[in-house]
Amino acid sequence: MKIAVLPGDGIGTEIVAEAVRVLEVLDLKFEMESALVGGAAYEAHGHPLPESTLKLAKESDAVLFGAVGDWKYDKLDRPLRPEQAILGLRKNLGLFANFRPAICYEQLVGASSLKPELIAGLDILIIRELTGDIYFGQPRGRRTAVDGHFPGAEEAFDTMRYSRPEVERIARVAFEAARKRSKRVTSVDKANVLETFQFWKDIVTEVGKEYPDVELDHMYVDNAAMQLVKAPKKFDVVVTGNMFGDILSDEAAMLTGSIGMLPSASLNASNQGLYEPSHGSAPDIAGKGVANPLATILSAAMMLRFSLNQPEAADRIESAVKHVLASGLRTGDIWSEGTKRVGTREMGDAVVAAITKKTITG
Ligand code: NAD
């Protein structure tokens, strides 16, 4: 098994280093190879996703990704900006299923903007379709309107579309994931207004018949956005399209109040995956050794579970993270009165120590 390690920019290098240490201490049999991506790759090779990095990603079983981007690249032509590397990897690896768990750790209930009773024990999984929908649909562009409210005026347009196989495969991913959890799927659509999402709803319902043990319900996206803040624990697995998933997964993630804690996975049909924290490269704290590495460490756990078939090792990492939080260690983003503030490296040390069952200090 081979892992491509792509730390990227900003805090990416600091947090990925800790995840790599955690993987190493598990003493599993895999090879790890690093490459540049994002702004770092642009500086060295003139492109955010050089051929050599893409080749490494393609021939690996999984990609462990840090984060890319820095405001200093905002003036570059769009194809050369660091963030294009993520889109290039998604496209080239066919990563169509994005998993974004939103878990509220008992010790971090206070970090949420919601009341503790609404959030305690929260464990939901948003599955977002990642390669279709209005984000990729053609045609798109600008033109002069020939009809509508203002014929003759300048207008812009995009195309929302989904094919049957695209909906079927993401629906199956959601039902399979639900089987391993509490066997409930909520499919989020806008079938009352959009033809594309009536089609989506019909197909998810059809696929659902293959999974009689999984309970399926449907919800309009506006109601889902409301229910996520009103009663988030009523959800288990949520499956939705690219655009709705983009918005709802960020909303769900922020329910937990701690961006530095949230992992994510993007998988293709053969379970090859890209694993990354849900946050960005945080240029404001880069190089200071204060970033929270836990989202990346938890992404490594997802990688072991989904792409490398090592569920027990994944459990060990997740238990170690819970243990470290219970011991009171906190990076700045999740610190509160009565806990001990630590830096990136110390947090990584503590997870490594918990895995190897050494005493945790602090
Ligand atoms: P960000 O997620 O990088 O940072 C938002 C805030 O959260 C900042 O205050 C930051 O310090 C804090 N933060 C983020 N991760 C943290 C961590 N692990 N520990 C502690 N605090 C943390 O978002 P942004 O500031 O909007 O974007 C910065 C750059 O990252 C931009 O160039 C953006 O394009 C890029 N970005 C990249 C990805 C990615 O690589 N997948 C995702 C989002 C943003």
Coordinates of C-alpha atoms and ligand atoms in Angstrom, one line a residue:
M1 CA 0.0 0.0 0.0
K2 CA 1.2 3.4 -0.8
I3 CA 0.2 6.8 0.5
A4 CA 0.9 10.1 -1.3
V5 CA 1.7 12.7 1.3
L6 CA 0.9 16.2 0.0
P7 CA 1.3 18.8 2.8
G8 CA 0.7 21.9 0.6
D9 CA 0.9 25.4 2.1
G10 CA 0.6 27.4 5.3
I11 CA -0.2 25.2 8.3
G12 CA -0.5 22.2 5.8
T13 CA 3.1 21.2 6.4
E14 CA 2.8 21.5 10.2
I15 CA -0.4 19.4 10.6
V16 CA 0.5 16.8 8.0
A17 CA 3.9 16.2 9.8
E18 CA 1.9 15.2 13.0
A19 CA -0.5 12.9 11.1
V20 CA 2.5 11.2 9.5
R21 CA 4.1 10.7 12.9
V22 CA 0.8 9.1 14.1
L23 CA 0.7 6.8 11.1
E24 CA 4.3 5.8 11.6
V25 CA 3.8 4.8 15.2
L26 CA 1.0 2.4 14.2
D27 CA 3.7 0.2 12.6
L28 CA 1.6 -0.8 9.6
K29 CA 3.0 -1.9 6.3
F30 CA 2.8 1.0 3.9
E31 CA 5.0 3.3 2.0
M32 CA 4.7 7.0 2.2
E33 CA 6.0 9.4 -0.4
S34 CA 5.8 13.2 -0.3
A35 CA 5.4 15.7 -3.1
L36 CA 4.7 19.5 -3.5
V37 CA 1.2 20.8 -4.2
G38 CA -0.5 24.2 -4.2
G39 CA 1.6 27.4 -3.8
A40 CA 4.7 25.4 -2.8
A41 CA 4.5 23.5 -6.1
Y42 CA 3.8 26.7 -8.0
E43 CA 7.0 28.2 -6.5
A44 CA 9.1 25.2 -7.4
H45 CA 7.6 24.0 -10.7
G46 CA 5.4 26.9 -11.9
H47 CA 2.2 24.8 -11.5
P48 CA 0.0 24.0 -8.4
L49 CA -0.4 20.4 -9.5
P50 CA 2.8 19.3 -11.4
E51 CA 2.7 16.2 -13.5
S52 CA 5.0 14.4 -11.0
T53 CA 2.6 15.1 -8.1
L54 CA -0.4 14.0 -10.1
K55 CA 1.4 10.8 -11.1
L56 CA 2.3 10.0 -7.5
A57 CA -1.4 10.6 -6.4
K58 CA -2.7 8.4 -9.2
E59 CA -0.4 5.4 -8.4
S60 CA -1.1 5.6 -4.6
D61 CA -3.9 4.0 -2.8
A62 CA -4.6 7.2 -0.9
V63 CA -3.6 10.8 -0.7
L64 CA -3.1 12.5 2.6
F65 CA -3.5 16.2 1.9
G66 CA -2.8 19.2 4.1
A67 CA -4.2 22.5 2.7
V68 CA -3.3 24.9 -0.1
G69 CA -3.5 28.6 -0.6
D70 CA -2.2 31.9 0.5
W71 CA -3.5 35.4 -0.2
K72 CA -0.3 36.2 -2.0
Y73 CA -1.4 34.0 -4.9
D74 CA -4.8 35.8 -5.3
K75 CA -3.5 37.8 -8.3
L76 CA -2.4 34.8 -10.3
D77 CA -4.4 33.6 -13.3
R78 CA -7.1 31.2 -12.0
P79 CA -5.5 28.0 -13.5
L80 CA -2.3 28.7 -11.6
R81 CA -3.8 29.4 -8.2
P82 CA -3.0 26.8 -5.4
E83 CA -6.7 25.8 -5.0
Q84 CA -6.8 24.5 -8.6
A85 CA -4.7 21.6 -7.4
I86 CA -7.6 20.2 -5.4
L87 CA -10.0 20.5 -8.3
G88 CA -7.3 18.8 -10.6
L89 CA -6.9 15.9 -8.1
R90 CA -10.7 15.5 -7.8
K91 CA -11.1 15.4 -11.5
N92 CA -8.1 13.2 -12.4
L93 CA -8.8 10.7 -9.6
G94 CA -12.6 10.7 -10.2
L95 CA -13.3 11.5 -6.6
F96 CA -17.1 11.7 -6.7
A97 CA -18.1 11.0 -3.1
N98 CA -17.2 13.5 -0.4
F99 CA -17.6 12.4 3.2
R100 CA -17.8 15.1 5.8
P101 CA -18.5 13.8 9.3
A102 CA -19.6 16.3 11.9
I103 CA -18.9 14.9 15.3
C104 CA -19.2 16.8 18.5
Y105 CA -16.7 15.5 21.1
E106 CA -18.1 15.5 24.6
Q107 CA -15.3 17.7 25.9
L108 CA -15.9 20.3 23.2
V109 CA -19.7 20.8 23.6
G110 CA -19.0 24.4 24.8
A111 CA -17.3 25.3 21.5
S112 CA -20.6 25.2 19.6
S113 CA -22.8 28.2 19.1
L114 CA -25.8 25.9 19.8
K115 CA -27.2 24.9 23.2
P116 CA -25.2 22.0 24.7
E117 CA -28.3 19.7 24.8
L118 CA -28.8 20.1 21.0
I119 CA -25.2 19.3 20.2
A120 CA -24.0 16.8 22.8
G121 CA -23.4 13.4 21.1
L122 CA -23.9 14.8 17.6
D123 CA -22.5 12.4 15.0
I124 CA -23.8 13.0 11.5
L125 CA -22.2 12.2 8.1
I126 CA -22.8 14.4 5.1
I127 CA -22.2 12.7 1.8
R128 CA -21.8 15.2 -1.0
E129 CA -21.7 14.4 -4.7
L130 CA -18.5 16.0 -5.8
T131 CA -18.1 15.9 -9.6
G132 CA -21.5 16.9 -11.1
D133 CA -24.3 19.4 -10.6
I134 CA -24.3 23.0 -11.5
Y135 CA -20.6 23.4 -10.6
F136 CA -19.5 21.3 -13.6
G137 CA -22.6 21.4 -15.9
Q138 CA -22.2 22.8 -19.5
P139 CA -23.0 25.1 -21.1
R140 CA -22.2 28.0 -18.9
G141 CA -21.1 31.6 -19.6
R142 CA -22.2 35.1 -20.3
R143 CA -24.3 36.3 -23.2
T144 CA -27.0 38.8 -24.2
A145 CA -30.4 37.6 -23.0
V146 CA -32.9 36.8 -25.8
D147 CA -35.8 36.3 -23.4
G148 CA -36.5 36.4 -19.6
H149 CA -37.3 39.6 -17.7
F150 CA -34.7 41.8 -19.5
P151 CA -34.3 40.7 -23.2
G152 CA -31.2 42.4 -24.7
A153 CA -29.5 42.8 -21.3
E154 CA -26.2 41.1 -20.4
E155 CA -26.7 37.8 -18.4
A156 CA -24.8 34.9 -17.0
F157 CA -25.9 31.3 -16.8
D158 CA -24.9 27.9 -15.5
T159 CA -26.4 24.4 -16.1
M160 CA -27.6 22.1 -13.3
R161 CA -27.5 18.5 -14.5
Y162 CA -27.2 14.9 -13.2
S163 CA -27.1 11.7 -15.1
R164 CA -28.7 8.5 -13.8
P165 CA -25.4 6.7 -13.1
E166 CA -24.1 9.7 -11.2
V167 CA -27.1 9.7 -8.8
E168 CA -27.2 5.9 -8.5
R169 CA -23.5 5.6 -7.5
I170 CA -23.7 8.4 -4.8
A171 CA -27.0 6.9 -3.5
R172 CA -25.3 3.5 -3.1
V173 CA -22.4 5.1 -1.3
A174 CA -24.9 6.7 1.2
F175 CA -26.9 3.5 1.8
E176 CA -23.7 1.5 2.3
A177 CA -22.4 4.0 4.7
A178 CA -25.7 4.1 6.6
R179 CA -25.6 0.3 6.9
K180 CA -22.5 0.7 9.0
R181 CA -24.1 3.3 11.2
S182 CA -27.7 3.7 12.5
K183 CA -29.3 2.8 9.1
R184 CA -30.9 6.1 8.2
V185 CA -30.4 8.2 5.1
T186 CA -31.9 11.6 4.5
S187 CA -31.7 12.6 0.8
V188 CA -31.7 16.4 0.4
D189 CA -33.2 17.9 -2.8
K190 CA -35.2 20.7 -4.2
A191 CA -37.6 18.5 -6.1
N192 CA -40.5 20.9 -5.7
V193 CA -38.8 23.4 -8.0
L194 CA -36.0 21.7 -9.9
E195 CA -36.4 19.0 -12.5
T196 CA -32.8 17.8 -11.8
F197 CA -33.7 17.2 -8.2
Q198 CA -37.0 15.5 -8.9
F199 CA -34.9 13.1 -11.0
W200 CA -32.5 12.8 -8.1
K201 CA -35.3 12.0 -5.7
D202 CA -36.8 9.4 -8.0
I203 CA -33.5 7.6 -8.4
V204 CA -32.5 7.7 -4.8
T205 CA -35.9 6.2 -4.0
E206 CA -35.4 3.4 -6.6
V207 CA -31.9 2.6 -5.2
G208 CA -33.3 2.7 -1.7
K209 CA -35.4 -0.4 -2.5
E210 CA -32.2 -2.4 -2.8
Y211 CA -31.6 -1.5 0.9
P212 CA -34.8 -2.4 2.7
D213 CA -32.9 -2.4 6.0
V214 CA -32.1 1.3 5.7
E215 CA -34.7 3.9 6.4
L216 CA -34.9 6.6 3.7
D217 CA -36.5 10.0 3.9
H218 CA -36.4 13.1 1.7
M219 CA -36.1 16.7 2.7
Y220 CA -36.0 19.9 0.8
V221 CA -32.7 21.8 1.1
D222 CA -34.2 24.9 2.7
N223 CA -35.9 22.7 5.4
A224 CA -32.6 20.7 5.8
A225 CA -30.7 23.9 6.5
M226 CA -33.2 24.9 9.1
Q227 CA -33.4 21.4 10.8
L228 CA -29.6 21.3 11.0
V229 CA -29.6 24.1 13.5
K230 CA -33.0 23.3 15.1
A231 CA -32.5 19.6 15.8
P232 CA -29.2 18.3 14.2
K233 CA -29.3 15.0 16.0
K234 CA -32.3 13.9 14.0
F235 CA -29.9 13.3 11.1
D236 CA -27.6 10.3 10.6
V237 CA -26.4 10.1 6.9
V238 CA -27.3 13.0 4.7
V239 CA -26.8 12.6 0.9
T240 CA -27.1 15.5 -1.5
G241 CA -25.8 17.1 -4.7
N242 CA -22.7 19.1 -5.1
M243 CA -24.0 22.6 -4.5
F244 CA -26.4 21.8 -1.6
G245 CA -23.7 19.6 -0.1
D246 CA -21.1 22.3 -0.3
I247 CA -23.4 24.6 1.8
L248 CA -24.9 22.0 4.2
S249 CA -21.5 20.4 5.0
D250 CA -20.0 23.7 6.1
E251 CA -23.1 24.4 8.1
A252 CA -23.0 21.0 9.8
A253 CA -19.2 21.3 10.3
M254 CA -19.6 24.6 12.1
L255 CA -22.3 23.2 14.4
T256 CA -19.4 21.5 16.3
G257 CA -17.7 24.9 16.6
S258 CA -14.2 23.7 16.0
I259 CA -12.9 23.8 12.5
G260 CA -9.6 22.4 13.6
M261 CA -11.3 19.1 14.5
L262 CA -13.1 18.1 11.3
P263 CA -11.7 15.5 8.8
S264 CA -13.0 14.8 5.4
A265 CA -12.6 12.1 2.7
S266 CA -13.2 12.2 -1.1
L267 CA -13.5 8.7 -2.7
N268 CA -13.7 7.3 -6.2
A269 CA -15.3 4.1 -7.4
S270 CA -12.4 1.9 -6.4
N271 CA -12.1 3.4 -2.9
Q272 CA -9.0 5.3 -3.7
G273 CA -9.3 8.5 -1.7
L274 CA -8.0 12.0 -0.8
Y275 CA -8.1 12.7 2.9
E276 CA -7.8 16.3 4.2
P277 CA -8.9 18.5 7.1
S278 CA -12.0 20.6 6.3
H279 CA -10.2 23.8 7.0
G280 CA -7.8 25.8 4.8
S281 CA -4.1 26.7 5.0
A282 CA -4.7 29.3 7.7
P283 CA -2.0 31.8 6.6
D284 CA -2.7 33.9 9.7
I285 CA -1.2 31.3 12.0
A286 CA 1.2 29.5 9.7
G287 CA 4.7 28.9 11.0
K288 CA 3.7 29.6 14.6
G289 CA 3.3 26.0 15.7
V290 CA -0.2 26.6 17.1
A291 CA -2.4 25.0 14.5
N292 CA -4.7 22.1 15.6
P293 CA -3.4 18.9 13.9
L294 CA -6.4 16.8 15.0
A295 CA -8.5 17.3 11.9
T296 CA -5.6 16.0 9.8
I297 CA -4.9 13.1 12.2
L298 CA -8.6 12.2 12.1
S299 CA -8.4 12.4 8.3
A300 CA -5.6 9.8 8.4
A301 CA -7.9 7.6 10.5
M302 CA -10.6 7.9 7.8
M303 CA -7.9 7.0 5.2
L304 CA -7.1 3.8 7.1
R305 CA -10.7 2.9 7.4
F306 CA -11.9 3.6 3.8
S307 CA -8.9 3.2 1.5
L308 CA -6.4 1.0 3.3
N309 CA -8.8 -1.5 5.0
Q310 CA -7.3 -1.0 8.5
P311 CA -10.4 -0.3 10.6
E312 CA -8.7 -1.3 13.8
A313 CA -5.8 1.1 13.3
A314 CA -8.4 3.8 12.5
D315 CA -10.2 3.0 15.8
R316 CA -6.9 3.3 17.7
I317 CA -6.3 6.8 16.3
E318 CA -9.9 8.0 17.1
S319 CA -9.7 6.6 20.6
A320 CA -6.3 8.3 21.1
V321 CA -7.8 11.7 20.1
K322 CA -10.7 11.3 22.5
H323 CA -8.2 10.3 25.3
V324 CA -6.1 13.4 24.6
L325 CA -9.1 15.7 24.7
A326 CA -10.3 14.0 27.9
S327 CA -6.8 14.7 29.4
G328 CA -7.5 18.4 29.0
L329 CA -5.0 19.3 26.2
R330 CA -6.2 21.9 23.8
T331 CA -4.7 23.9 20.9
G332 CA -5.7 27.6 20.8
D333 CA -8.8 27.1 18.6
I334 CA -10.5 24.8 21.1
W335 CA -9.0 26.1 24.3
S336 CA -11.3 27.1 27.2
E337 CA -10.9 28.0 30.8
G338 CA -9.5 25.1 32.9
T339 CA -7.8 23.3 30.0
K340 CA -4.1 23.3 29.0
R341 CA -3.1 25.1 25.9
V342 CA -0.6 23.3 23.7
G343 CA 1.0 23.7 20.3
T344 CA 0.8 21.6 17.2
R345 CA 3.8 19.4 18.0
E346 CA 2.7 18.8 21.7
M347 CA -0.8 17.8 20.5
G348 CA 0.8 15.4 18.0
D349 CA 3.1 14.0 20.8
A350 CA 0.1 13.4 23.0
V351 CA -1.8 11.4 20.3
V352 CA 1.3 9.4 19.6
A353 CA 1.8 8.8 23.3
A354 CA -1.9 7.7 23.7
I355 CA -1.5 5.3 20.9
T356 CA 1.6 3.7 22.3
K357 CA -0.1 3.8 25.7
K358 CA 2.5 6.0 27.4
T359 CA 1.3 8.4 30.0
I360 CA -0.1 11.6 28.7
T361 CA 1.1 14.7 30.5
G362 CA -0.9 17.8 31.2
Ligands
NAD1 P1 -9.0 28.8 6.8 O1 -9.8 27.5 7.1 O2 -7.6 28.6 6.4 O3 -8.9 29.6 8.2 C1 -10.1 30.2 8.8 C2 -9.8 30.5 10.3 O4 -9.7 29.3 11.0 C3 -8.4 31.2 10.5 O5 -8.6 32.1 11.5 C4 -7.5 30.1 10.9 O6 -6.4 30.6 11.7 C5 -8.4 29.2 11.6 N1 -8.0 27.8 11.4 C6 -8.1 27.0 10.3 N2 -7.6 25.8 10.5 C7 -7.1 25.8 11.8 C8 -6.4 24.8 12.6 N3 -6.1 23.6 12.2 N4 -6.1 25.2 13.9 C9 -6.4 26.4 14.3 N5 -7.0 27.3 13.7 C10 -7.4 27.0 12.4 O7 -9.8 29.6 5.8 P2 -9.4 31.0 5.1 O8 -8.6 31.9 6.0 O9 -10.6 31.5 4.5 O10 -8.5 30.6 3.9 C11 -7.0 30.6 3.9 C12 -6.5 30.0 2.6 O11 -6.8 28.6 2.6 C13 -7.0 30.6 1.4 O12 -6.0 30.7 0.4 C14 -8.1 29.6 0.9 O13 -8.3 29.6 -0.5 C15 -7.4 28.3 1.4 N6 -8.4 27.2 1.6 C16 -7.9 25.9 1.2 C17 -8.6 24.8 1.4 C18 -8.0 23.5 1.1 O14 -6.8 23.4 0.9 N7 -8.8 22.4 1.0 C19 -9.9 24.9 2.0 C20 -10.4 26.2 2.4 C21 -9.6 27.3 2.2

